[in-house]
Amino acid sequence: MDAASPDQKFRLLGGRIPYVEGPLKVSGRAEYTDDIKRSGMLVGRLLRSPHAHARIRSVDVEAARRLPGVFAVLTGEKYPTQFGVLPITHDETAIAVDRVRYIGDIVAAVAARDELTAERALAAIRIEYEVLPEYNDPRMGVQKVEFPIHSRGLNGTNIQKEVVQHFGDVDAALGTASHFVRVRGRFSGVTHAFTEPLVTIAESTPDGRLTVWSATQVPHYLHRSLSEVLGLPMHRIRVIKPEVGGGFGGKSDPLPHEIACAALALETGRPVKMLFDREDVFLTNHGRHPTENDVRIATDAEGRILAYDIEALIDGGAWSSFGTVTTYYNGVLSMGPYRVPNFRYRGRRVYTNKPPSGAMRAHGGTNIRYSVETALDELSEQLNVDPFALRELNALPPNSTTINQFRITSTSFVKCLHAARQRSGWDAKHRKLPYGHGIGLGCSFYISGSNSPIHFTPKMPQCTVHLKVDMDGGIAVHCMQADIGQGSNTLMAAIVAEVLGVDLERMHVVRVDSDISPIDLGSYSSRVTFMMGNATRKAAESLRDQLVHAAALLTGYPPERLEVGHERISVRHRPDVGVSYLEALHKAMERSGALLATGSYTSPPMGGEFKGARAGTAPAYSFGAYVAEVIVDVETGEYRVPKVWAAFDCGRALNRLAVEGQIEGSIHMGLGQVMGESMNYRGSRLLNPSLLEYKIPMPQQMPEVECLLVGDPDPEGPFGAKEAGEGPLIAILPAVGNALYDAIGVRFTELPITPDRVVRGMEQRAAAGRTWKGA
Amino acid sequence: MSDPTRLRLTLNGHPLDVVCPPERILLDLLREDLNLTGTKRGCDLGTCGCCTVLVDRRPVLSCLTLALLAGGREVTTIEGVTPASGLSPLQKAFVDLGATQCGFCTPGFIMTAGALLRENPHPSRGEIASAVAGNLCRCTGYSKILDAIEAASRVA
């Protein structure tokens, strides 16, 4: 099959494939971690720090231990091994050792017979703290501080990571530039707000094994961390991922409570369930970093980009998490979809005494792209060039290399621009709608799977898929890829069914279980469709070859003359001569019984030779161009977004239903960040740790979304596909910001853009004597 | 803790007669005592709608309802609206139109939407959006949920 051919015909792929587990989800029969009960199961609970930054002077758990019904009380010193999702920045412990670093940091864990007893035990724990100065703003931590939050901070500061990159010669380019624009963006932190709270069950059994069920996007990284911290070899730990109720990055770190819960299970010899309430979930956070960025873009007289000069100050919260990656991404993901010949970036991620920030959908790209796309809109204004024309002029061509040596293979960015411009009726609307009514463009670029696995040892593929088929003809599909609602189980099943020509209902996607699922690194960096898809395809082709070989024995025709049809293998151009799928299967099984097939994916070598060169390299990139329409109530500052035209290049969309769902869901999440979501702090204290006070958009606020899937097949993606899980979030934010500019003539560089900021913006514009569209 | 009290109600069409402490929350009764885990616990604060069940055919947040308040009433959970084989037209529409992604909010939406369609068999899109406004979904952006409820209203 030629994956890159746009004319390739499929039976299933490219259509609208309902989720294979859909019937279980709509009937309440899908099993999530909290639905699992084990006999003799105890309740696990955590005691959290009331202080943002303090030394733990003493911990007295004796009274708690003595309470009837309390099975274990654990404090930090029992498992002090530091861990973290990135092997280079291990700075977390399961339970705080000596020091607490944010309000909510875990200081003790209890297992008891029921909730009430567990709560009583927590109340009986006595901890003496010595309160330390709190650092709740990253600016406080960029120079030497008295009590660094971590010893690993740069030179006695709280800087967790500093990235300095310079490609080309920015100063020289600035000297020759004819136009110049600067945007200083400010972004509140936002969080994932998945509906299923974090929850873990752990059970240690007398055979020396530990089983952990957890709501996780990264079962393999959890497996590694459990082993490292608990000191058990990996083969004695079994990690199971039941259905997961959303993640968006919030379940993509191995988390302290998962390890604490397992530690309680080891301590008690009983199963322990640890279910978080919403405040726990908000305090665990790992959401998008509060960020300040400073973006300077220079162009020539026609609008060709000459240079980017960017700084970012990123509020990391208490731990590193993915922060090193975040710091690189805020720079390197700012450039595509454009050609940028000179680039300078300084990014600093600073620890603060706040809940840790981490990876959230479109990690590292969202905030910086808002500022860049806002700057480009401003440049169009200065240059008097249409925003679409400016972007098309600067578009990266297919098969090119960026200044920082990203390998760009497929890009249908220009097709996205054309589709969004035409479908939105842009030319009749931009600057032509009445005051208060506007239209804006925003564009996106995102990795389709991080090229670098987080762990390099041992050297192994990024994804492996196993297929097993026995005489019943059902096909068991095994892989540790974590479906968290995005539809990857369905895609895996559909790829196998497509290659083998069999019905989808023959597929049994087996629940992720480290005892039987070959490793996939997890659901992050928009890697699953690309990497799992390629691995699945290889496994399915290997199984197909076995079946075709058997069909050749039965028909007497050589394998190369046979082709796979619907539940049948027959001679090409002679459909009447052939055998059924089951006949071929049973023939193939004669000698060795059940058939097995395996496939794997390893991304090709890529990237430059300099420090940090791998950050942001990916086997492909997604692109997008969104147009949003806004209507502002110029009295109250409230506004709504009635319509979005979302042109997106995910290569070939293999399941249009899922891709649309990703785009619509991304628009919902992005609209939340641009219109109102914000983790609000007083000092270091999170003020709104509930879904009542942290408001995500309601159905009435959702625009009508027109998805324009215009991508050409990618040469290396499975059947030409690229990612559609994270990139689709990015463009909506600047599209709305730029539409507000078109509506009321105010540039918004601080998110969220709340009605009070809209009113203040209009007042400031009027006070400056500037009119807009006659108002 | 107060003394347990006898609780009698109709659950999914069958009589239920249990002993229940007065402070028992309906959601806990369903999930923990009766093992009806289709009703989801998303926040325990009445903010997400994942725990929606019907009490006398009206949607109710079971995490905010004392179990005893359901005494003498008719309680319906997702298990009670799922046919013995196959799916209801509303459930089928959710599957076919991609209205469920992670699925955690889905039982709550099915309950709320089912109650709406019973009272108002052919609601407008705006009426549907208002009816489900108490149910949060973080995956779908609601578009396909509204599509599915609309489609089911046409089937019914």
PDB file of C-alpha atoms in Angstrom, chain A residues 16 18-19 22-23 25-28 30 32 34-35 37 116 191-193 195-197 244-246 248 275 278 360 484-485 657 660-662 664-665 668-669 677 690-692 694 696-700 702, chain B residues 1 31-32 35 37-38 40-43 45 47-48 50 78-79 82 87 91-92 94-98 100-107 110 129-130 132-133 135-144 146:
ATOM      1  CA  ARG A  16     -16.350   7.877  10.796  1.00  0.00           C
ATOM      2  CA  PRO A  18     -17.601   4.988  16.406  1.00  0.00           C
ATOM      3  CA  TYR A  19     -15.512   4.073  19.420  1.00  0.00           C
ATOM      4  CA  GLY A  22     -18.632   3.278  23.161  1.00  0.00           C
ATOM      5  CA  PRO A  23     -21.451   0.856  24.098  1.00  0.00           C
ATOM      6  CA  LYS A  25     -19.312   3.887  28.164  1.00  0.00           C
ATOM      7  CA  VAL A  26     -22.875   4.941  27.376  1.00  0.00           C
ATOM      8  CA  SER A  27     -24.284   2.173  29.555  1.00  0.00           C
ATOM      9  CA  GLY A  28     -22.051   2.789  32.568  1.00  0.00           C
ATOM     10  CA  ALA A  30     -16.923   0.688  31.199  1.00  0.00           C
ATOM     11  CA  TYR A  32     -12.760   2.936  35.636  1.00  0.00           C
ATOM     12  CA  ASP A  34     -12.865   3.719  41.145  1.00  0.00           C
ATOM     13  CA  ASP A  35     -15.321   1.057  39.926  1.00  0.00           C
ATOM     14  CA  LYS A  37     -13.375  -3.303  44.401  1.00  0.00           C
ATOM     15  CA  LEU A 116     -13.982   8.226  58.707  1.00  0.00           C
ATOM     16  CA  THR A 191      -5.583  23.174  34.573  1.00  0.00           C
ATOM     17  CA  HIS A 192      -6.872  20.069  32.825  1.00  0.00           C
ATOM     18  CA  ALA A 193     -10.178  19.664  34.687  1.00  0.00           C
ATOM     19  CA  THR A 195     -13.911  14.643  34.874  1.00  0.00           C
ATOM     20  CA  GLU A 196     -12.517  11.498  36.490  1.00  0.00           C
ATOM     21  CA  PRO A 197     -10.603  12.408  39.653  1.00  0.00           C
ATOM     22  CA  VAL A 244      -9.408   6.659  32.169  1.00  0.00           C
ATOM     23  CA  GLY A 245     -11.809   9.575  32.397  1.00  0.00           C
ATOM     24  CA  GLY A 246      -9.760  12.152  30.557  1.00  0.00           C
ATOM     25  CA  PHE A 248      -5.077  16.114  28.817  1.00  0.00           C
ATOM     26  CA  LEU A 275      -9.486   8.347  45.512  1.00  0.00           C
ATOM     27  CA  ARG A 278     -11.587  17.794  43.619  1.00  0.00           C
ATOM     28  CA  MET A 360      -1.227  20.222  29.520  1.00  0.00           C
ATOM     29  CA  ILE A 484      -7.833   8.107  27.817  1.00  0.00           C
ATOM     30  CA  GLY A 485     -10.813   8.924  25.644  1.00  0.00           C
ATOM     31  CA  LEU A 657     -15.339  11.238  14.056  1.00  0.00           C
ATOM     32  CA  GLU A 660     -13.545  16.230  14.805  1.00  0.00           C
ATOM     33  CA  GLY A 661     -14.020  15.328  18.451  1.00  0.00           C
ATOM     34  CA  GLN A 662     -10.429  16.290  19.191  1.00  0.00           C
ATOM     35  CA  GLU A 664     -14.125  20.476  19.001  1.00  0.00           C
ATOM     36  CA  GLY A 665     -12.853  19.451  22.434  1.00  0.00           C
ATOM     37  CA  HIS A 668     -13.647  24.105  24.131  1.00  0.00           C
ATOM     38  CA  MET A 669     -10.489  23.853  26.228  1.00  0.00           C
ATOM     39  CA  GLU A 677     -10.198  29.886  33.087  1.00  0.00           C
ATOM     40  CA  SER A 690     -13.295  23.373  42.561  1.00  0.00           C
ATOM     41  CA  LEU A 691     -15.230  23.102  39.329  1.00  0.00           C
ATOM     42  CA  LEU A 692     -17.685  25.648  40.653  1.00  0.00           C
ATOM     43  CA  TYR A 694     -12.787  27.219  38.223  1.00  0.00           C
ATOM     44  CA  ILE A 696     -14.929  25.617  32.167  1.00  0.00           C
ATOM     45  CA  PRO A 697     -17.122  26.770  29.256  1.00  0.00           C
ATOM     46  CA  MET A 698     -20.748  25.635  29.257  1.00  0.00           C
ATOM     47  CA  PRO A 699     -22.525  24.167  26.246  1.00  0.00           C
ATOM     48  CA  GLN A 700     -24.191  27.532  25.553  1.00  0.00           C
ATOM     49  CA  MET A 702     -19.581  26.695  22.523  1.00  0.00           C
TER      50      MET A 702
ATOM     51  CA  MET B   1     -23.431   8.568  63.819  1.00  0.00           C
ATOM     52  CA  ARG B  31     -21.918   2.798  44.178  1.00  0.00           C
ATOM     53  CA  GLU B  32     -20.556   1.405  47.415  1.00  0.00           C
ATOM     54  CA  ASN B  35     -22.296  -1.857  43.492  1.00  0.00           C
ATOM     55  CA  THR B  37     -20.962   1.727  39.522  1.00  0.00           C
ATOM     56  CA  GLY B  38     -22.409   3.135  36.316  1.00  0.00           C
ATOM     57  CA  LYS B  40     -19.913   8.208  38.420  1.00  0.00           C
ATOM     58  CA  ARG B  41     -18.330  10.197  41.201  1.00  0.00           C
ATOM     59  CA  GLY B  42     -16.722  13.232  39.608  1.00  0.00           C
ATOM     60  CA  CYS B  43     -16.576  15.835  42.336  1.00  0.00           C
ATOM     61  CA  LEU B  45     -19.807  18.643  45.373  1.00  0.00           C
ATOM     62  CA  THR B  47     -20.456  20.724  40.377  1.00  0.00           C
ATOM     63  CA  CYS B  48     -19.983  18.221  37.544  1.00  0.00           C
ATOM     64  CA  CYS B  50     -21.404  12.883  36.577  1.00  0.00           C
ATOM     65  CA  ILE B  78     -27.912   4.297  34.079  1.00  0.00           C
ATOM     66  CA  GLU B  79     -28.286   0.574  34.722  1.00  0.00           C
ATOM     67  CA  THR B  82     -29.955   0.309  29.530  1.00  0.00           C
ATOM     68  CA  LEU B  87     -28.706   0.116  23.696  1.00  0.00           C
ATOM     69  CA  GLN B  91     -27.336   5.628  23.969  1.00  0.00           C
ATOM     70  CA  LYS B  92     -26.946   4.446  20.399  1.00  0.00           C
ATOM     71  CA  PHE B  94     -24.164   8.880  21.669  1.00  0.00           C
ATOM     72  CA  VAL B  95     -22.031   6.027  20.323  1.00  0.00           C
ATOM     73  CA  ASP B  96     -22.700   6.563  16.633  1.00  0.00           C
ATOM     74  CA  LEU B  97     -22.203  10.328  16.683  1.00  0.00           C
ATOM     75  CA  GLY B  98     -19.079  10.391  18.836  1.00  0.00           C
ATOM     76  CA  THR B 100     -18.683   9.955  24.248  1.00  0.00           C
ATOM     77  CA  GLN B 101     -14.917  10.239  24.445  1.00  0.00           C
ATOM     78  CA  CYS B 102     -13.477   9.389  27.847  1.00  0.00           C
ATOM     79  CA  GLY B 103     -16.997   8.386  28.828  1.00  0.00           C
ATOM     80  CA  PHE B 104     -16.816   9.431  32.453  1.00  0.00           C
ATOM     81  CA  CYS B 105     -19.489  12.114  32.124  1.00  0.00           C
ATOM     82  CA  THR B 106     -21.594  10.043  29.741  1.00  0.00           C
ATOM     83  CA  PRO B 107     -23.942   8.203  32.130  1.00  0.00           C
ATOM     84  CA  ILE B 110     -27.688  10.059  29.305  1.00  0.00           C
ATOM     85  CA  ALA B 129     -27.949  23.030  25.822  1.00  0.00           C
ATOM     86  CA  SER B 130     -29.780  24.541  28.799  1.00  0.00           C
ATOM     87  CA  VAL B 132     -27.453  19.669  30.070  1.00  0.00           C
ATOM     88  CA  ALA B 133     -25.701  22.805  31.354  1.00  0.00           C
ATOM     89  CA  ASN B 135     -23.311  18.271  33.223  1.00  0.00           C
ATOM     90  CA  LEU B 136     -19.661  19.016  32.528  1.00  0.00           C
ATOM     91  CA  CYS B 137     -17.794  17.388  29.686  1.00  0.00           C
ATOM     92  CA  ARG B 138     -14.142  18.228  29.146  1.00  0.00           C
ATOM     93  CA  CYS B 139     -13.553  16.071  26.073  1.00  0.00           C
ATOM     94  CA  THR B 140     -16.140  16.753  23.401  1.00  0.00           C
ATOM     95  CA  GLY B 141     -16.760  20.476  23.499  1.00  0.00           C
ATOM     96  CA  TYR B 142     -20.434  19.442  23.752  1.00  0.00           C
ATOM     97  CA  SER B 143     -21.093  19.698  20.004  1.00  0.00           C
ATOM     98  CA  LYS B 144     -21.473  15.991  19.431  1.00  0.00           C
ATOM     99  CA  LEU B 146     -25.996  18.074  21.506  1.00  0.00           C
TER     100      LEU B 146
END
